[in-house]
Coordinates of N, CA and C in Angstrom, one line a residue:
M1 N -20.7 -8.3 -6.9 CA -20.0 -7.0 -6.5 C -19.0 -6.6 -7.6
T2 N -19.0 -5.2 -7.8 CA -18.2 -4.7 -8.8 C -16.7 -4.8 -8.4
P3 N -15.8 -5.3 -9.3 CA -14.4 -5.5 -8.9 C -13.8 -4.1 -8.6
Y4 N -12.9 -4.0 -7.7 CA -12.1 -2.8 -7.4 C -10.8 -3.1 -6.8
I5 N -9.9 -2.1 -7.0 CA -8.5 -2.2 -6.5 C -8.5 -1.4 -5.2
L6 N -8.0 -1.9 -4.1 CA -7.9 -1.2 -2.9 C -6.5 -0.8 -2.6
V7 N -6.3 0.5 -2.4 CA -5.0 1.1 -2.0 C -5.2 1.5 -0.5
L8 N -4.5 0.7 0.3 CA -4.7 0.7 1.8 C -3.4 1.2 2.4
Y9 N -3.4 2.1 3.4 CA -2.2 2.6 3.9 C -2.4 3.2 5.3
Y10 N -1.3 3.4 6.0 CA -1.2 4.2 7.2 C -0.1 5.3 6.9
S11 N -0.4 6.6 7.2 CA 0.5 7.6 7.0 C 0.6 8.5 8.2
R12 N 1.8 8.8 8.7 CA 2.0 9.6 9.9 C 2.1 11.1 9.5
H13 N 2.9 11.4 8.5 CA 3.2 12.8 8.1 C 2.7 13.1 6.7
G14 N 2.1 12.2 6.0 CA 1.6 12.5 4.7 C 2.3 12.0 3.5
S15 N 3.5 11.5 3.7 CA 4.2 10.9 2.5 C 3.6 9.7 1.9
V16 N 3.2 8.7 2.8 CA 2.6 7.5 2.3 C 1.2 7.8 1.7
A17 N 0.5 8.7 2.3 CA -0.8 9.1 1.7 C -0.6 9.7 0.3
E18 N 0.4 10.5 0.1 CA 0.7 11.0 -1.2 C 1.1 9.9 -2.2
M19 N 1.9 8.9 -1.7 CA 2.2 7.8 -2.6 C 1.0 7.0 -3.0
A20 N 0.0 6.9 -2.1 CA -1.2 6.1 -2.4 C -2.0 6.8 -3.5
K21 N -2.0 8.1 -3.5 CA -2.7 8.8 -4.6 C -2.1 8.6 -5.9
H22 N -0.8 8.6 -6.0 CA -0.1 8.3 -7.3 C -0.3 6.9 -7.7
I23 N -0.3 5.9 -6.8 CA -0.5 4.5 -7.1 C -2.0 4.4 -7.7
A24 N -2.9 5.0 -7.0 CA -4.3 5.0 -7.5 C -4.5 5.6 -8.9
R25 N -3.8 6.7 -9.1 CA -3.8 7.3 -10.5 C -3.3 6.4 -11.5
G26 N -2.2 5.7 -11.2 CA -1.6 4.8 -12.2 C -2.5 3.6 -12.5
A27 N -3.2 3.1 -11.4 CA -4.1 2.0 -11.6 C -5.3 2.4 -12.4
K28 N -5.8 3.6 -12.1 CA -7.1 4.1 -12.7 C -6.8 4.4 -14.2
Q29 N -5.6 4.9 -14.5 CA -5.3 5.2 -15.9 C -5.2 3.9 -16.8
Q30 N -4.9 2.8 -16.2 CA -4.7 1.6 -16.9 C -6.0 0.9 -17.3
I31 N -6.9 0.8 -16.4 CA -8.2 0.1 -16.6 C -9.4 0.9 -16.0
S32 N -10.5 0.4 -16.4 CA -11.7 1.1 -15.9 C -12.3 0.6 -14.6
L33 N -11.5 -0.2 -13.9 CA -12.0 -0.7 -12.6 C -12.0 0.5 -11.6
D34 N -12.9 0.4 -10.6 CA -12.9 1.3 -9.5 C -11.6 1.2 -8.7
V35 N -11.1 2.3 -8.2 CA -10.0 2.3 -7.3 C -10.4 2.9 -6.0
M36 N -10.3 2.2 -4.9 CA -10.7 2.7 -3.6 C -9.4 3.0 -2.7
I37 N -9.3 4.2 -2.2 CA -8.2 4.6 -1.3 C -8.8 4.6 0.1
R38 N -8.1 3.8 1.0 CA -8.5 3.8 2.4 C -7.3 3.8 3.3
Q39 N -7.5 4.3 4.5 CA -6.4 4.4 5.6 C -6.9 3.7 6.8
V40 N -6.0 3.5 7.7 CA -6.3 2.9 9.0 C -6.1 3.9 10.1
P41 N -6.9 3.9 11.2 CA -6.8 4.9 12.2 C -5.6 4.6 13.1
E42 N -5.3 5.6 13.9 CA -4.3 5.5 14.9 C -4.7 4.5 16.0
I43 N -3.8 3.9 16.7 CA -4.1 3.0 17.8 C -4.2 3.9 19.1
A44 N -5.2 3.8 19.8 CA -5.3 4.6 21.1 C -4.8 3.7 22.2
D45 N -3.9 4.4 23.0 CA -3.5 3.7 24.3 C -4.6 4.0 25.4
I46 N -4.4 3.5 26.5 CA -5.4 3.6 27.6 C -5.6 5.1 28.1
T47 N -4.6 5.9 27.7 CA -4.8 7.3 28.2 C -5.4 8.2 27.1
Q48 N -5.7 7.7 26.0 CA -6.3 8.5 24.9 C -7.8 8.1 24.7
A49 N -8.5 9.1 24.3 CA -9.9 8.9 23.9 C -10.0 8.2 22.5
A50 N -11.0 7.4 22.3 CA -11.2 6.8 21.0 C -11.4 7.8 19.9
Q51 N -10.9 7.5 18.7 CA -11.1 8.4 17.6 C -12.5 8.3 17.0
D52 N -12.9 9.4 16.3 CA -14.1 9.4 15.6 C -14.1 8.4 14.5
P53 N -15.3 7.8 14.2 CA -15.3 6.7 13.2 C -15.0 7.3 11.8
I54 N -15.1 8.6 11.6 CA -14.8 9.2 10.3 C -13.6 10.1 10.5
P55 N -12.5 10.0 9.7 CA -11.3 10.8 9.9 C -11.6 12.3 9.6
A56 N -10.9 13.1 10.2 CA -11.1 14.6 10.0 C -10.6 15.0 8.6
D57 N -9.6 14.3 8.1 CA -9.1 14.5 6.7 C -8.6 13.3 6.1
G58 N -8.4 13.3 4.8 CA -7.8 12.1 4.1 C -8.9 11.1 3.8
A59 N -8.4 9.9 3.4 CA -9.3 8.8 3.0 C -10.1 8.3 4.1
P60 N -11.3 7.7 3.8 CA -12.0 7.1 4.9 C -11.2 5.9 5.5
Y61 N -11.6 5.5 6.7 CA -11.0 4.3 7.3 C -11.5 3.0 6.6
C62 N -10.6 2.1 6.5 CA -10.8 0.8 5.8 C -11.6 -0.1 6.8
S63 N -12.6 -0.8 6.2 CA -13.2 -1.9 7.0 C -12.7 -3.2 6.5
L64 N -12.9 -4.3 7.3 CA -12.4 -5.6 6.9 C -13.1 -6.1 5.7
D65 N -14.3 -5.7 5.5 CA -15.1 -6.0 4.2 C -14.4 -5.3 3.0
D66 N -14.0 -4.1 3.2 CA -13.3 -3.4 2.1 C -12.1 -4.2 1.6
L67 N -11.4 -4.8 2.6 CA -10.2 -5.6 2.3 C -10.6 -6.9 1.7
A68 N -11.5 -7.6 2.3 CA -11.9 -9.0 1.9 C -12.5 -9.0 0.5
N69 N -13.2 -8.0 0.1 CA -13.8 -8.0 -1.2 C -13.1 -7.3 -2.4
C70 N -11.9 -6.8 -2.1 CA -11.1 -6.2 -3.2 C -10.6 -7.2 -4.2
S71 N -10.3 -6.8 -5.4 CA -9.8 -7.6 -6.5 C -8.3 -7.6 -6.5
A72 N -7.7 -6.5 -6.0 CA -6.3 -6.3 -5.9 C -6.0 -5.3 -4.8
L73 N -4.7 -5.4 -4.3 CA -4.4 -4.6 -3.1 C -3.0 -4.0 -3.3
A74 N -2.9 -2.7 -2.9 CA -1.6 -2.0 -2.7 C -1.6 -1.6 -1.3
L75 N -0.6 -2.0 -0.6 CA -0.5 -1.8 0.9 C 0.7 -1.0 1.3
G76 N 0.5 0.1 2.0 CA 1.6 1.0 2.3 C 1.7 1.4 3.8
S77 N 3.0 1.5 4.2 CA 3.3 1.9 5.6 C 4.6 2.7 5.6
P78 N 4.7 3.7 6.5 CA 6.1 4.2 6.8 C 6.9 3.1 7.5
S79 N 8.2 3.2 7.3 CA 9.1 2.3 7.9 C 9.4 2.8 9.4
Y80 N 9.2 1.9 10.3 CA 9.6 2.2 11.7 C 10.6 1.1 12.1
F81 N 11.8 1.5 12.1 CA 12.9 0.6 12.5 C 12.9 -0.7 11.5
G82 N 12.5 -0.4 10.3 CA 12.5 -1.5 9.3 C 11.2 -2.3 9.3
G83 N 10.3 -1.9 10.2 CA 9.0 -2.7 10.3 C 7.8 -1.9 9.9
I84 N 6.6 -2.5 10.0 CA 5.3 -1.9 9.7 C 4.9 -1.0 10.9
A85 N 4.3 0.1 10.5 CA 3.7 1.0 11.6 C 2.7 0.2 12.4
S86 N 2.6 0.5 13.7 CA 1.7 -0.3 14.6 C 0.2 -0.2 14.1
P87 N -0.3 1.0 13.7 CA -1.7 1.0 13.3 C -2.1 0.0 12.2
L88 N -1.2 -0.1 11.2 CA -1.4 -1.0 10.1 C -1.3 -2.4 10.5
K89 N -0.2 -2.7 11.3 CA -0.1 -4.0 11.9 C -1.3 -4.5 12.7
Y90 N -1.8 -3.6 13.5 CA -3.0 -3.9 14.3 C -4.2 -4.2 13.4
F91 N -4.3 -3.5 12.3 CA -5.4 -3.8 11.4 C -5.2 -5.2 10.7
L92 N -4.0 -5.4 10.3 CA -3.7 -6.7 9.7 C -3.9 -7.9 10.6
D93 N -3.6 -7.6 11.9 CA -3.8 -8.7 12.9 C -5.2 -9.1 13.1
Q94 N -6.1 -8.3 12.6 CA -7.6 -8.6 12.8 C -8.1 -9.4 11.6
T95 N -7.3 -9.8 10.6 CA -7.8 -10.4 9.4 C -7.8 -11.9 9.4
S96 N -7.8 -12.5 10.6 CA -7.8 -14.0 10.6 C -9.0 -14.6 9.9
M97 N -10.1 -14.0 10.1 CA -11.3 -14.6 9.4 C -11.2 -14.5 7.9
I98 N -10.6 -13.5 7.4 CA -10.4 -13.4 6.0 C -9.4 -14.4 5.5
W99 N -8.4 -14.6 6.3 CA -7.4 -15.7 6.0 C -8.0 -17.1 6.0
M100 N -8.9 -17.3 7.0 CA -9.5 -18.6 7.1 C -10.4 -18.9 5.9
S101 N -11.1 -17.9 5.4 CA -12.0 -18.0 4.3 C -11.3 -18.0 3.0
G102 N -10.0 -17.6 2.9 CA -9.3 -17.6 1.7 C -9.7 -16.5 0.7
Q103 N -10.3 -15.4 1.2 CA -10.9 -14.4 0.3 C -9.9 -13.6 -0.5
L104 N -8.7 -13.6 0.1 CA -7.6 -12.8 -0.6 C -6.7 -13.7 -1.5
A105 N -6.9 -15.0 -1.4 CA -6.0 -15.9 -2.2 C -6.1 -15.7 -3.6
N106 N -4.9 -15.7 -4.3 CA -4.8 -15.6 -5.8 C -5.2 -14.2 -6.3
K107 N -5.2 -13.2 -5.4 CA -5.4 -11.8 -5.9 C -4.0 -11.1 -5.9
P108 N -3.8 -10.2 -6.8 CA -2.5 -9.5 -6.9 C -2.4 -8.5 -5.8
A109 N -1.1 -8.3 -5.4 CA -0.9 -7.3 -4.4 C 0.5 -6.7 -4.6
S110 N 0.7 -5.5 -4.1 CA 2.0 -4.8 -4.1 C 2.1 -4.0 -2.8
V111 N 3.3 -3.5 -2.5 CA 3.6 -2.8 -1.3 C 4.4 -1.5 -1.5
F112 N 4.3 -0.6 -0.6 CA 5.0 0.7 -0.7 C 5.3 1.3 0.6
T113 N 6.4 2.1 0.7 CA 6.8 2.6 2.0 C 7.5 4.0 1.9
S114 N 7.8 4.6 3.0 CA 8.5 5.8 3.1 C 9.4 5.7 4.4
A115 N 10.6 6.3 4.3 CA 11.4 6.4 5.5 C 12.1 7.8 5.5
S116 N 12.5 8.2 6.7 CA 13.0 9.6 6.9 C 14.6 9.6 6.7
T117 N 15.2 8.4 6.5 CA 16.6 8.4 6.2 C 16.8 7.5 5.0
M118 N 17.9 7.7 4.3 CA 18.1 7.0 3.0 C 18.2 5.5 3.3
H119 N 18.8 5.1 4.4 CA 18.9 3.7 4.7 C 18.1 3.3 5.9
G120 N 16.9 3.8 6.0 CA 16.0 3.7 7.2 C 15.1 2.5 7.1
G121 N 15.6 1.4 6.5 CA 14.8 0.2 6.5 C 13.7 0.1 5.5
Q122 N 13.8 0.8 4.4 CA 12.8 0.8 3.3 C 12.5 -0.6 2.8
E123 N 13.6 -1.3 2.4 CA 13.4 -2.6 1.8 C 13.0 -3.6 2.9
M124 N 13.4 -3.5 4.1 CA 13.0 -4.4 5.2 C 11.5 -4.2 5.4
C125 N 11.0 -3.0 5.4 CA 9.6 -2.7 5.6 C 8.8 -3.3 4.5
L126 N 9.2 -3.1 3.3 CA 8.5 -3.7 2.1 C 8.4 -5.2 2.3
Q127 N 9.4 -5.8 2.7 CA 9.4 -7.3 2.9 C 8.5 -7.6 4.1
A128 N 8.5 -6.8 5.1 CA 7.6 -7.1 6.2 C 6.1 -6.9 5.8
L129 N 5.8 -6.0 4.9 CA 4.5 -5.8 4.4 C 4.0 -7.0 3.6
M130 N 5.0 -7.6 2.9 CA 4.7 -8.7 2.0 C 4.3 -10.0 2.9
T131 N 4.9 -10.1 4.0 CA 4.7 -11.4 4.8 C 3.3 -11.8 5.1
P132 N 2.4 -10.9 5.6 CA 1.0 -11.3 5.8 C 0.3 -11.5 4.5
L133 N 0.7 -10.8 3.5 CA 0.0 -11.0 2.2 C 0.3 -12.4 1.6
F134 N 1.6 -12.9 1.8 CA 1.9 -14.3 1.4 C 1.0 -15.2 2.2
H135 N 0.8 -15.0 3.5 CA 0.0 -15.9 4.3 C -1.4 -15.9 3.8
H136 N -1.9 -14.8 3.3 CA -3.2 -14.7 2.7 C -3.3 -15.3 1.3
G137 N -2.2 -15.8 0.8 CA -2.2 -16.4 -0.5 C -2.2 -15.5 -1.7
M138 N -1.8 -14.2 -1.5 CA -1.9 -13.2 -2.5 C -0.7 -13.4 -3.5
I139 N -0.8 -12.9 -4.7 CA 0.2 -12.9 -5.7 C 1.0 -11.6 -5.6
I140 N 2.2 -11.6 -5.1 CA 2.9 -10.4 -4.8 C 3.8 -10.0 -6.0
H141 N 3.8 -8.7 -6.4 CA 4.6 -8.2 -7.5 C 5.4 -7.0 -7.0
G142 N 6.5 -6.7 -7.6 CA 7.3 -5.5 -7.3 C 7.3 -4.6 -8.5
L143 N 8.4 -3.8 -8.6 CA 8.6 -2.9 -9.7 C 9.6 -3.6 -10.7
S144 N 9.3 -3.4 -12.0 CA 10.2 -3.9 -13.0 C 11.2 -2.8 -13.4
Y145 N 12.5 -3.3 -13.7 CA 13.5 -2.4 -14.2 C 13.2 -1.9 -15.6
K146 N 12.0 -2.3 -16.1 CA 11.5 -1.7 -17.4 C 11.1 -0.2 -17.1
S147 N 10.9 0.1 -15.8 CA 10.5 1.5 -15.4 C 11.8 2.3 -15.4
P148 N 12.0 3.2 -16.3 CA 13.2 4.0 -16.4 C 13.5 4.7 -15.1
A149 N 12.5 5.1 -14.4 CA 12.7 5.9 -13.1 C 13.4 5.0 -12.1
L150 N 13.4 3.7 -12.2 CA 14.0 2.8 -11.2 C 15.6 2.9 -11.4
H151 N 16.0 3.2 -12.6 CA 17.4 3.3 -12.9 C 17.9 4.7 -12.6
K152 N 17.0 5.7 -12.6 CA 17.4 7.1 -12.5 C 17.3 7.6 -11.1
T153 N 16.5 7.0 -10.2 CA 16.2 7.6 -8.9 C 17.5 7.7 -8.0
A154 N 17.5 8.9 -7.4 CA 18.6 9.1 -6.4 C 18.0 9.2 -5.0
S155 N 16.8 8.8 -4.9 CA 16.1 8.9 -3.5 C 15.4 7.5 -3.3
G156 N 14.1 7.5 -3.3 CA 13.4 6.3 -3.1 C 13.2 5.5 -4.4
G157 N 12.8 4.2 -4.2 CA 12.5 3.3 -5.3 C 13.3 2.0 -5.2
T158 N 12.6 0.9 -5.2 CA 13.3 -0.4 -5.1 C 12.5 -1.4 -6.0
P159 N 13.2 -2.5 -6.4 CA 12.5 -3.5 -7.1 C 11.4 -4.3 -6.3
Y160 N 11.4 -4.1 -5.0 CA 10.4 -4.7 -4.1 C 9.1 -3.9 -4.1
G161 N 9.2 -2.7 -4.4 CA 8.0 -1.8 -4.4 C 8.5 -0.3 -4.3
A162 N 7.5 0.6 -4.5 CA 7.8 2.0 -4.5 C 8.2 2.4 -3.1
S163 N 9.1 3.3 -3.0 CA 9.5 3.9 -1.7 C 9.8 5.4 -1.8
H164 N 9.8 6.1 -0.7 CA 10.1 7.5 -0.7 C 11.1 7.9 0.4
F165 N 12.0 8.7 0.1 CA 13.0 9.2 1.1 C 12.4 10.5 1.6
A166 N 11.8 10.5 2.8 CA 11.3 11.7 3.3 C 12.4 12.4 4.1
S167 N 12.7 13.6 3.7 CA 13.8 14.4 4.3 C 13.4 14.7 5.7
S168 N 14.4 15.1 6.5 CA 14.3 15.5 7.9 C 13.4 16.7 8.1
T169 N 13.1 17.4 7.0 CA 12.2 18.6 7.1 C 10.8 18.2 7.3
G170 N 10.5 16.9 7.1 CA 9.1 16.5 7.2 C 8.2 16.7 6.0
S171 N 8.9 17.1 4.9 CA 8.1 17.3 3.6 C 7.6 16.0 3.1
S172 N 6.4 16.0 2.6 CA 5.8 14.8 2.0 C 5.9 14.8 0.5
A173 N 6.6 15.8 -0.1 CA 6.7 16.0 -1.5 C 7.6 14.8 -2.1
L174 N 7.1 14.2 -3.1 CA 7.8 13.1 -3.7 C 8.7 13.6 -4.9
S175 N 9.8 13.0 -5.1 CA 10.6 13.4 -6.2 C 9.9 12.9 -7.5
E176 N 10.4 13.4 -8.6 CA 9.8 13.1 -9.9 C 9.8 11.6 -10.2
E177 N 11.0 11.0 -9.8 CA 11.1 9.5 -10.0 C 10.3 8.7 -9.1
E178 N 10.1 9.2 -7.8 CA 9.3 8.5 -6.8 C 7.8 8.5 -7.3
S179 N 7.4 9.7 -7.8 CA 6.0 9.8 -8.2 C 5.8 8.8 -9.4
K180 N 6.7 8.8 -10.3 CA 6.6 7.9 -11.5 C 6.6 6.4 -11.1
L181 N 7.4 6.1 -10.2 CA 7.5 4.7 -9.7 C 6.1 4.3 -9.1
C182 N 5.6 5.2 -8.3 CA 4.2 4.9 -7.7 C 3.2 4.7 -8.8
H183 N 3.3 5.6 -9.8 CA 2.3 5.5 -10.9 C 2.5 4.1 -11.7
D184 N 3.8 3.8 -11.9 CA 4.1 2.5 -12.6 C 3.6 1.3 -11.8
Q185 N 3.8 1.4 -10.5 CA 3.4 0.3 -9.7 C 1.9 0.1 -9.7
G186 N 1.1 1.2 -9.7 CA -0.3 1.1 -9.8 C -0.8 0.6 -11.1
E187 N -0.1 1.0 -12.1 CA -0.4 0.5 -13.5 C -0.2 -1.0 -13.6
R188 N 1.0 -1.4 -13.1 CA 1.3 -2.8 -13.1 C 0.3 -3.7 -12.3
L189 N -0.1 -3.2 -11.2 CA -1.1 -3.9 -10.4 C -2.4 -4.0 -11.1
A190 N -2.8 -2.9 -11.8 CA -4.1 -3.0 -12.5 C -4.0 -3.9 -13.7
K191 N -2.9 -4.0 -14.4 CA -2.7 -4.9 -15.5 C -2.9 -6.4 -15.0
L192 N -2.2 -6.7 -13.9 CA -2.3 -8.0 -13.3 C -3.7 -8.4 -12.9
C193 N -4.3 -7.4 -12.3 CA -5.7 -7.6 -11.8 C -6.6 -7.9 -13.0
K194 N -6.5 -7.1 -14.0 CA -7.3 -7.3 -15.2 C -7.1 -8.7 -15.8
A195 N -5.8 -9.1 -15.9 CA -5.5 -10.4 -16.5 C -6.1 -11.5 -15.7
L196 N -6.0 -11.4 -14.4 CA -6.5 -12.5 -13.5 C -8.1 -12.5 -13.5
L197 N -8.7 -11.3 -13.6 CA -10.1 -11.3 -13.7 C -10.6 -11.9 -15.0
N198 N -9.9 -11.7 -16.0 CA -10.3 -12.2 -17.3 C -10.2 -13.8 -17.4
E199 N -9.3 -14.3 -16.5 CA -9.0 -15.7 -16.5 C -10.1 -16.4 -15.7
S200 N -10.7 -15.7 -14.7 CA -11.6 -16.4 -13.8 C -13.1 -16.4 -14.4

């Protein structure tokens, strides 16, 4: 199978989806590997009809095989009270067979998030996203302070991973620094992926 980087996310209002695109661009610019962008569907409660298998807009839905066979992973979620959004958590909770087979072990991964308040749990959400990846044996990386945007940002951006401060207006537009940090994170993930593939 051809190696590829998977950028997997859940996005409620579009901010995390926009971040995923910048991460994918950064990864694609660095190496010639394929970059696959995928999202997870909403969770339906018992009063809602099931969603169509193909989303009306945005990236296709991720399958467990998409995740299991990736060479590297960028995982993103909006912050809900400092935690992972339920649809992404539900998807991750279905990965026990991948964990048992060790298919994600020793593969590089990074995480990204968005929150609607400046101190809305961005760093806690990033750490929560890391936890299942550690259980899968993945090699987690963050952002380096070699990225000038990490020193300059007045909105999102952490050494744990890219983040976005989504204003109360609901705008998904990223600041210049936030976009650059997403790009840098994708580039760094691709470099690590390439190095690890060359070693194997």
